[in-house]
Amino acid sequence: MVDPEVFKLRAAELIGVGHFCFSRGWLPATSGNLSARLDASRIAITVSGRHKGELDASGIMAMDVDGTILNAGCRPSAETELHLMLYRRDPSIGAVLHTHSVNATVLSRLAGDSLTLSDYEVLKALPGIETHETRLALPVFANDQDIARLALEVERTLERTPDLPGYLIAGHGLYTWGSNVADARRRIEAFEFLLECETLTRSMTR
């Protein structure tokens, strides 16, 4: 059984992230999905089709990491398996966030198989990076309506590069995660800053 106090706390955190990301233009309309771990086998996740700038408690539901819905009448995002795969494979992951910013969407269409971010100071906000003299190759996956197939492709990449802090889906957006909601939000902020820098650099050096 889900602890109601834990669910209430995680829901409040996800609502806060939804409002923040919408205010920054990273979650337009009803795009994106946000989740947080409740315990070893259950998560809280945004209900499908909810506007993240208007998110409230009714827009957060519970399910287990095998995909069983724990709130009758609620439906999670079609992309939920991309969240569940991460929680199943790594018990240290406490939150997964997916945004649809303009920069992530545009760069993911231009970058090919990966987007390289290098020599930015803010790279040090990401785990395991201690110097700006770093090259981070962020994978870009082709968009796919078969989410189970896409999740398997992402998982295979993570098996080869287990320290990867995030990835892009072409024409779609950014996925990243962290040990808790606050940690994942910091990664979102770092990535979105880096993606904006990369967009501006490319536009000014054409």
PDB file of C-alpha atoms in Angstrom:
ATOM      1  CA  MET A   1       0.000   0.000   0.000  1.00  0.00           C
ATOM      2  CA  VAL A   2       1.228   3.488  -0.873  1.00  0.00           C
ATOM      3  CA  ASP A   3       2.046   5.629   2.160  1.00  0.00           C
ATOM      4  CA  PRO A   4      -0.392   8.583   1.778  1.00  0.00           C
ATOM      5  CA  GLU A   5       2.014  11.067   3.389  1.00  0.00           C
ATOM      6  CA  VAL A   6       4.847  10.066   1.074  1.00  0.00           C
ATOM      7  CA  PHE A   7       2.528  10.292  -1.931  1.00  0.00           C
ATOM      8  CA  LYS A   8       1.342  13.748  -0.851  1.00  0.00           C
ATOM      9  CA  LEU A   9       4.936  14.975  -0.495  1.00  0.00           C
ATOM     10  CA  ARG A  10       6.119  13.583  -3.851  1.00  0.00           C
ATOM     11  CA  ALA A  11       2.996  14.935  -5.560  1.00  0.00           C
ATOM     12  CA  ALA A  12       3.684  18.411  -4.185  1.00  0.00           C
ATOM     13  CA  GLU A  13       7.253  18.229  -5.466  1.00  0.00           C
ATOM     14  CA  LEU A  14       6.143  17.182  -8.940  1.00  0.00           C
ATOM     15  CA  ILE A  15       3.492  19.915  -9.035  1.00  0.00           C
ATOM     16  CA  GLY A  16       6.169  22.460  -8.141  1.00  0.00           C
ATOM     17  CA  VAL A  17       8.480  21.205 -10.894  1.00  0.00           C
ATOM     18  CA  GLY A  18       5.631  21.255 -13.404  1.00  0.00           C
ATOM     19  CA  HIS A  19       4.782  24.877 -12.616  1.00  0.00           C
ATOM     20  CA  PHE A  20       8.456  25.892 -12.686  1.00  0.00           C
ATOM     21  CA  CYS A  21       9.206  24.201 -16.017  1.00  0.00           C
ATOM     22  CA  PHE A  22       6.052  25.607 -17.602  1.00  0.00           C
ATOM     23  CA  SER A  23       7.037  29.105 -16.453  1.00  0.00           C
ATOM     24  CA  ARG A  24      10.389  28.688 -18.230  1.00  0.00           C
ATOM     25  CA  GLY A  25       8.765  27.535 -21.471  1.00  0.00           C
ATOM     26  CA  TRP A  26      10.016  23.963 -21.122  1.00  0.00           C
ATOM     27  CA  LEU A  27       6.572  22.308 -20.845  1.00  0.00           C
ATOM     28  CA  PRO A  28       4.154  23.966 -23.285  1.00  0.00           C
ATOM     29  CA  ALA A  29       0.502  22.934 -23.516  1.00  0.00           C
ATOM     30  CA  THR A  30       0.069  19.429 -22.062  1.00  0.00           C
ATOM     31  CA  SER A  31       3.518  18.188 -23.066  1.00  0.00           C
ATOM     32  CA  GLY A  32       6.024  16.326 -20.907  1.00  0.00           C
ATOM     33  CA  ASN A  33       5.739  13.930 -18.013  1.00  0.00           C
ATOM     34  CA  LEU A  34       7.166  13.910 -14.495  1.00  0.00           C
ATOM     35  CA  SER A  35       7.591  11.128 -11.960  1.00  0.00           C
ATOM     36  CA  ALA A  36       9.078  10.375  -8.538  1.00  0.00           C
ATOM     37  CA  ARG A  37       9.755   7.187  -6.615  1.00  0.00           C
ATOM     38  CA  LEU A  38       7.453   6.462  -3.664  1.00  0.00           C
ATOM     39  CA  ASP A  39       9.208   3.315  -2.469  1.00  0.00           C
ATOM     40  CA  ALA A  40      11.170   0.396  -3.917  1.00  0.00           C
ATOM     41  CA  SER A  41       8.336  -0.731  -6.187  1.00  0.00           C
ATOM     42  CA  ARG A  42       5.982   2.242  -6.663  1.00  0.00           C
ATOM     43  CA  ILE A  43       6.109   5.679  -8.257  1.00  0.00           C
ATOM     44  CA  ALA A  44       4.016   8.829  -8.538  1.00  0.00           C
ATOM     45  CA  ILE A  45       3.596  10.125 -12.107  1.00  0.00           C
ATOM     46  CA  THR A  46       1.645  12.817 -13.910  1.00  0.00           C
ATOM     47  CA  VAL A  47      -1.732  11.850 -15.370  1.00  0.00           C
ATOM     48  CA  SER A  48      -1.884  11.892 -19.167  1.00  0.00           C
ATOM     49  CA  GLY A  49      -2.995  15.118 -20.820  1.00  0.00           C
ATOM     50  CA  ARG A  50      -2.611  17.413 -17.814  1.00  0.00           C
ATOM     51  CA  HIS A  51      -1.309  20.946 -18.329  1.00  0.00           C
ATOM     52  CA  LYS A  52       1.841  21.203 -16.219  1.00  0.00           C
ATOM     53  CA  GLY A  53       1.381  24.918 -15.608  1.00  0.00           C
ATOM     54  CA  GLU A  54      -2.008  24.162 -14.023  1.00  0.00           C
ATOM     55  CA  LEU A  55      -1.039  20.900 -12.353  1.00  0.00           C
ATOM     56  CA  ASP A  56      -2.692  20.039  -9.027  1.00  0.00           C
ATOM     57  CA  ALA A  57      -3.047  16.942  -6.858  1.00  0.00           C
ATOM     58  CA  SER A  58      -5.643  15.419  -9.199  1.00  0.00           C
ATOM     59  CA  GLY A  59      -2.979  15.343 -11.909  1.00  0.00           C
ATOM     60  CA  ILE A  60      -0.694  12.952 -10.005  1.00  0.00           C
ATOM     61  CA  MET A  61      -1.325   9.198  -9.838  1.00  0.00           C
ATOM     62  CA  ALA A  62       0.442   6.133  -8.431  1.00  0.00           C
ATOM     63  CA  MET A  63       1.567   2.960 -10.175  1.00  0.00           C
ATOM     64  CA  ASP A  64       4.071   0.211  -9.614  1.00  0.00           C
ATOM     65  CA  VAL A  65       7.297  -0.178 -11.576  1.00  0.00           C
ATOM     66  CA  ASP A  66       5.821  -3.114 -13.517  1.00  0.00           C
ATOM     67  CA  GLY A  67       3.104  -0.861 -14.914  1.00  0.00           C
ATOM     68  CA  THR A  68       0.115  -1.677 -12.698  1.00  0.00           C
ATOM     69  CA  ILE A  69      -2.043   1.414 -12.150  1.00  0.00           C
ATOM     70  CA  LEU A  70      -2.915   1.986  -8.497  1.00  0.00           C
ATOM     71  CA  ASN A  71      -5.464   4.791  -8.997  1.00  0.00           C
ATOM     72  CA  ALA A  72      -8.674   3.606 -10.646  1.00  0.00           C
ATOM     73  CA  GLY A  73      -9.780   5.810 -13.521  1.00  0.00           C
ATOM     74  CA  CYS A  74      -6.373   7.431 -14.051  1.00  0.00           C
ATOM     75  CA  ARG A  75      -4.176   6.988 -17.113  1.00  0.00           C
ATOM     76  CA  PRO A  76      -0.469   7.858 -17.221  1.00  0.00           C
ATOM     77  CA  SER A  77       1.404   9.155 -20.245  1.00  0.00           C
ATOM     78  CA  ALA A  78       1.914   6.836 -23.205  1.00  0.00           C
ATOM     79  CA  GLU A  79       5.637   7.313 -22.524  1.00  0.00           C
ATOM     80  CA  THR A  80       5.448   5.876 -19.018  1.00  0.00           C
ATOM     81  CA  GLU A  81       7.605   2.857 -19.893  1.00  0.00           C
ATOM     82  CA  LEU A  82      10.564   5.231 -20.405  1.00  0.00           C
ATOM     83  CA  HIS A  83      10.203   6.151 -16.724  1.00  0.00           C
ATOM     84  CA  LEU A  84       9.539   2.629 -15.462  1.00  0.00           C
ATOM     85  CA  MET A  85      12.560   1.186 -17.238  1.00  0.00           C
ATOM     86  CA  LEU A  86      14.833   3.618 -15.397  1.00  0.00           C
ATOM     87  CA  TYR A  87      13.313   2.865 -11.990  1.00  0.00           C
ATOM     88  CA  ARG A  88      13.560  -0.892 -12.524  1.00  0.00           C
ATOM     89  CA  ARG A  89      17.180  -0.854 -13.637  1.00  0.00           C
ATOM     90  CA  ASP A  90      18.551   1.584 -11.043  1.00  0.00           C
ATOM     91  CA  PRO A  91      17.183   1.727  -7.475  1.00  0.00           C
ATOM     92  CA  SER A  92      19.146   4.943  -6.816  1.00  0.00           C
ATOM     93  CA  ILE A  93      16.935   6.882  -9.258  1.00  0.00           C
ATOM     94  CA  GLY A  94      14.336   8.844  -7.315  1.00  0.00           C
ATOM     95  CA  ALA A  95      12.814  11.034 -10.050  1.00  0.00           C
ATOM     96  CA  VAL A  96      12.548  11.189 -13.839  1.00  0.00           C
ATOM     97  CA  LEU A  97      11.655  14.396 -15.695  1.00  0.00           C
ATOM     98  CA  HIS A  98      10.808  14.894 -19.371  1.00  0.00           C
ATOM     99  CA  THR A  99      10.589  18.365 -20.900  1.00  0.00           C
ATOM    100  CA  HIS A 100       9.759  19.726 -24.367  1.00  0.00           C
ATOM    101  CA  SER A 101      11.732  22.952 -24.639  1.00  0.00           C
ATOM    102  CA  VAL A 102      12.286  24.711 -27.957  1.00  0.00           C
ATOM    103  CA  ASN A 103      16.071  24.274 -27.670  1.00  0.00           C
ATOM    104  CA  ALA A 104      15.895  20.551 -26.916  1.00  0.00           C
ATOM    105  CA  THR A 105      13.392  19.997 -29.709  1.00  0.00           C
ATOM    106  CA  VAL A 106      15.301  21.933 -32.373  1.00  0.00           C
ATOM    107  CA  LEU A 107      18.788  20.681 -31.493  1.00  0.00           C
ATOM    108  CA  SER A 108      17.577  17.088 -31.329  1.00  0.00           C
ATOM    109  CA  ARG A 109      16.492  17.400 -34.973  1.00  0.00           C
ATOM    110  CA  LEU A 110      19.836  18.793 -36.094  1.00  0.00           C
ATOM    111  CA  ALA A 111      22.336  16.777 -34.090  1.00  0.00           C
ATOM    112  CA  GLY A 112      22.186  13.344 -35.694  1.00  0.00           C
ATOM    113  CA  ASP A 113      22.827  10.403 -33.361  1.00  0.00           C
ATOM    114  CA  SER A 114      24.254  12.527 -30.537  1.00  0.00           C
ATOM    115  CA  LEU A 115      24.703  16.100 -29.387  1.00  0.00           C
ATOM    116  CA  THR A 116      28.154  16.936 -28.022  1.00  0.00           C
ATOM    117  CA  LEU A 117      28.339  19.528 -25.255  1.00  0.00           C
ATOM    118  CA  SER A 118      31.889  20.616 -24.442  1.00  0.00           C
ATOM    119  CA  ASP A 119      33.864  23.221 -22.490  1.00  0.00           C
ATOM    120  CA  TYR A 120      30.883  24.726 -20.689  1.00  0.00           C
ATOM    121  CA  GLU A 121      31.323  25.536 -16.989  1.00  0.00           C
ATOM    122  CA  VAL A 122      27.765  24.411 -16.213  1.00  0.00           C
ATOM    123  CA  LEU A 123      28.640  20.880 -17.304  1.00  0.00           C
ATOM    124  CA  LYS A 124      30.014  20.573 -13.759  1.00  0.00           C
ATOM    125  CA  ALA A 125      26.413  20.626 -12.496  1.00  0.00           C
ATOM    126  CA  LEU A 126      26.024  17.131 -13.941  1.00  0.00           C
ATOM    127  CA  PRO A 127      27.146  14.033 -12.006  1.00  0.00           C
ATOM    128  CA  GLY A 128      30.744  12.898 -12.295  1.00  0.00           C
ATOM    129  CA  ILE A 129      31.939  15.996 -14.171  1.00  0.00           C
ATOM    130  CA  GLU A 130      34.572  18.019 -12.324  1.00  0.00           C
ATOM    131  CA  THR A 131      35.988  20.287 -15.021  1.00  0.00           C
ATOM    132  CA  HIS A 132      34.659  22.362 -17.887  1.00  0.00           C
ATOM    133  CA  GLU A 133      37.242  20.609 -20.080  1.00  0.00           C
ATOM    134  CA  THR A 134      34.732  17.866 -20.769  1.00  0.00           C
ATOM    135  CA  ARG A 135      32.931  16.466 -23.791  1.00  0.00           C
ATOM    136  CA  LEU A 136      29.504  15.010 -23.070  1.00  0.00           C
ATOM    137  CA  ALA A 137      27.895  13.132 -25.942  1.00  0.00           C
ATOM    138  CA  LEU A 138      24.159  13.234 -25.303  1.00  0.00           C
ATOM    139  CA  PRO A 139      22.451  10.446 -27.278  1.00  0.00           C
ATOM    140  CA  VAL A 140      19.627  11.343 -29.644  1.00  0.00           C
ATOM    141  CA  PHE A 141      17.058   8.618 -30.273  1.00  0.00           C
ATOM    142  CA  ALA A 142      14.655   8.633 -33.193  1.00  0.00           C
ATOM    143  CA  ASN A 143      11.103   9.369 -32.111  1.00  0.00           C
ATOM    144  CA  ASP A 144       9.044   6.195 -32.004  1.00  0.00           C
ATOM    145  CA  GLN A 145       5.377   5.612 -31.232  1.00  0.00           C
ATOM    146  CA  ASP A 146       6.329   2.105 -30.067  1.00  0.00           C
ATOM    147  CA  ILE A 147       7.439   3.163 -26.578  1.00  0.00           C
ATOM    148  CA  ALA A 148       8.383  -0.340 -25.458  1.00  0.00           C
ATOM    149  CA  ARG A 149      10.794  -0.579 -28.392  1.00  0.00           C
ATOM    150  CA  LEU A 150      12.201   2.890 -27.663  1.00  0.00           C
ATOM    151  CA  ALA A 151      12.640   2.048 -23.970  1.00  0.00           C
ATOM    152  CA  LEU A 152      14.579  -1.079 -24.916  1.00  0.00           C
ATOM    153  CA  GLU A 153      16.859   0.960 -27.176  1.00  0.00           C
ATOM    154  CA  VAL A 154      17.489   3.480 -24.408  1.00  0.00           C
ATOM    155  CA  GLU A 155      18.184   0.679 -21.937  1.00  0.00           C
ATOM    156  CA  ARG A 156      20.747  -0.895 -24.269  1.00  0.00           C
ATOM    157  CA  THR A 157      22.521   2.453 -24.499  1.00  0.00           C
ATOM    158  CA  LEU A 158      22.513   2.794 -20.705  1.00  0.00           C
ATOM    159  CA  GLU A 159      24.036  -0.664 -20.379  1.00  0.00           C
ATOM    160  CA  ARG A 160      26.978   0.555 -22.478  1.00  0.00           C
ATOM    161  CA  THR A 161      27.194   3.976 -20.782  1.00  0.00           C
ATOM    162  CA  PRO A 162      25.696   3.561 -17.283  1.00  0.00           C
ATOM    163  CA  ASP A 163      26.781   7.021 -16.100  1.00  0.00           C
ATOM    164  CA  LEU A 164      24.801   8.801 -18.805  1.00  0.00           C
ATOM    165  CA  PRO A 165      22.850  11.689 -17.199  1.00  0.00           C
ATOM    166  CA  GLY A 166      20.165  12.105 -19.856  1.00  0.00           C
ATOM    167  CA  TYR A 167      19.184  11.805 -23.505  1.00  0.00           C
ATOM    168  CA  LEU A 168      17.194  13.479 -26.275  1.00  0.00           C
ATOM    169  CA  ILE A 169      14.421  12.190 -28.510  1.00  0.00           C
ATOM    170  CA  ALA A 170      14.517  13.751 -31.971  1.00  0.00           C
ATOM    171  CA  GLY A 171      11.908  16.450 -32.487  1.00  0.00           C
ATOM    172  CA  HIS A 172      10.573  15.678 -29.054  1.00  0.00           C
ATOM    173  CA  GLY A 173      12.586  16.695 -26.003  1.00  0.00           C
ATOM    174  CA  LEU A 174      14.853  15.858 -23.081  1.00  0.00           C
ATOM    175  CA  TYR A 175      14.811  13.081 -20.477  1.00  0.00           C
ATOM    176  CA  THR A 176      16.911  13.264 -17.339  1.00  0.00           C
ATOM    177  CA  TRP A 177      16.738  11.853 -13.808  1.00  0.00           C
ATOM    178  CA  GLY A 178      18.220  12.166 -10.328  1.00  0.00           C
ATOM    179  CA  SER A 179      18.311  10.772  -6.817  1.00  0.00           C
ATOM    180  CA  ASN A 180      15.235  12.827  -5.904  1.00  0.00           C
ATOM    181  CA  VAL A 181      12.993  15.480  -7.443  1.00  0.00           C
ATOM    182  CA  ALA A 182      15.259  18.380  -6.450  1.00  0.00           C
ATOM    183  CA  ASP A 183      18.293  16.636  -7.946  1.00  0.00           C
ATOM    184  CA  ALA A 184      16.473  15.908 -11.213  1.00  0.00           C
ATOM    185  CA  ARG A 185      15.253  19.510 -11.389  1.00  0.00           C
ATOM    186  CA  ARG A 186      18.848  20.764 -11.046  1.00  0.00           C
ATOM    187  CA  ARG A 187      19.830  18.552 -13.957  1.00  0.00           C
ATOM    188  CA  ILE A 188      16.941  19.892 -16.031  1.00  0.00           C
ATOM    189  CA  GLU A 189      18.098  23.449 -15.329  1.00  0.00           C
ATOM    190  CA  ALA A 190      21.701  22.615 -16.220  1.00  0.00           C
ATOM    191  CA  PHE A 191      20.743  20.824 -19.419  1.00  0.00           C
ATOM    192  CA  GLU A 192      18.328  23.522 -20.545  1.00  0.00           C
ATOM    193  CA  PHE A 193      20.990  26.211 -19.959  1.00  0.00           C
ATOM    194  CA  LEU A 194      23.529  24.177 -21.958  1.00  0.00           C
ATOM    195  CA  LEU A 195      21.058  23.549 -24.774  1.00  0.00           C
ATOM    196  CA  GLU A 196      20.226  27.246 -24.974  1.00  0.00           C
ATOM    197  CA  CYS A 197      23.941  28.099 -25.111  1.00  0.00           C
ATOM    198  CA  GLU A 198      24.431  25.573 -27.898  1.00  0.00           C
ATOM    199  CA  THR A 199      21.483  26.970 -29.866  1.00  0.00           C
ATOM    200  CA  LEU A 200      22.792  30.535 -29.566  1.00  0.00           C
ATOM    201  CA  THR A 201      26.348  29.526 -30.450  1.00  0.00           C
ATOM    202  CA  ARG A 202      25.203  27.755 -33.599  1.00  0.00           C
ATOM    203  CA  SER A 203      23.013  30.666 -34.672  1.00  0.00           C
ATOM    204  CA  MET A 204      25.803  33.228 -34.127  1.00  0.00           C
ATOM    205  CA  THR A 205      28.561  31.295 -35.894  1.00  0.00           C
ATOM    206  CA  ARG A 206      26.739  30.350 -39.084  1.00  0.00           C
TER     207      ARG A 206
END
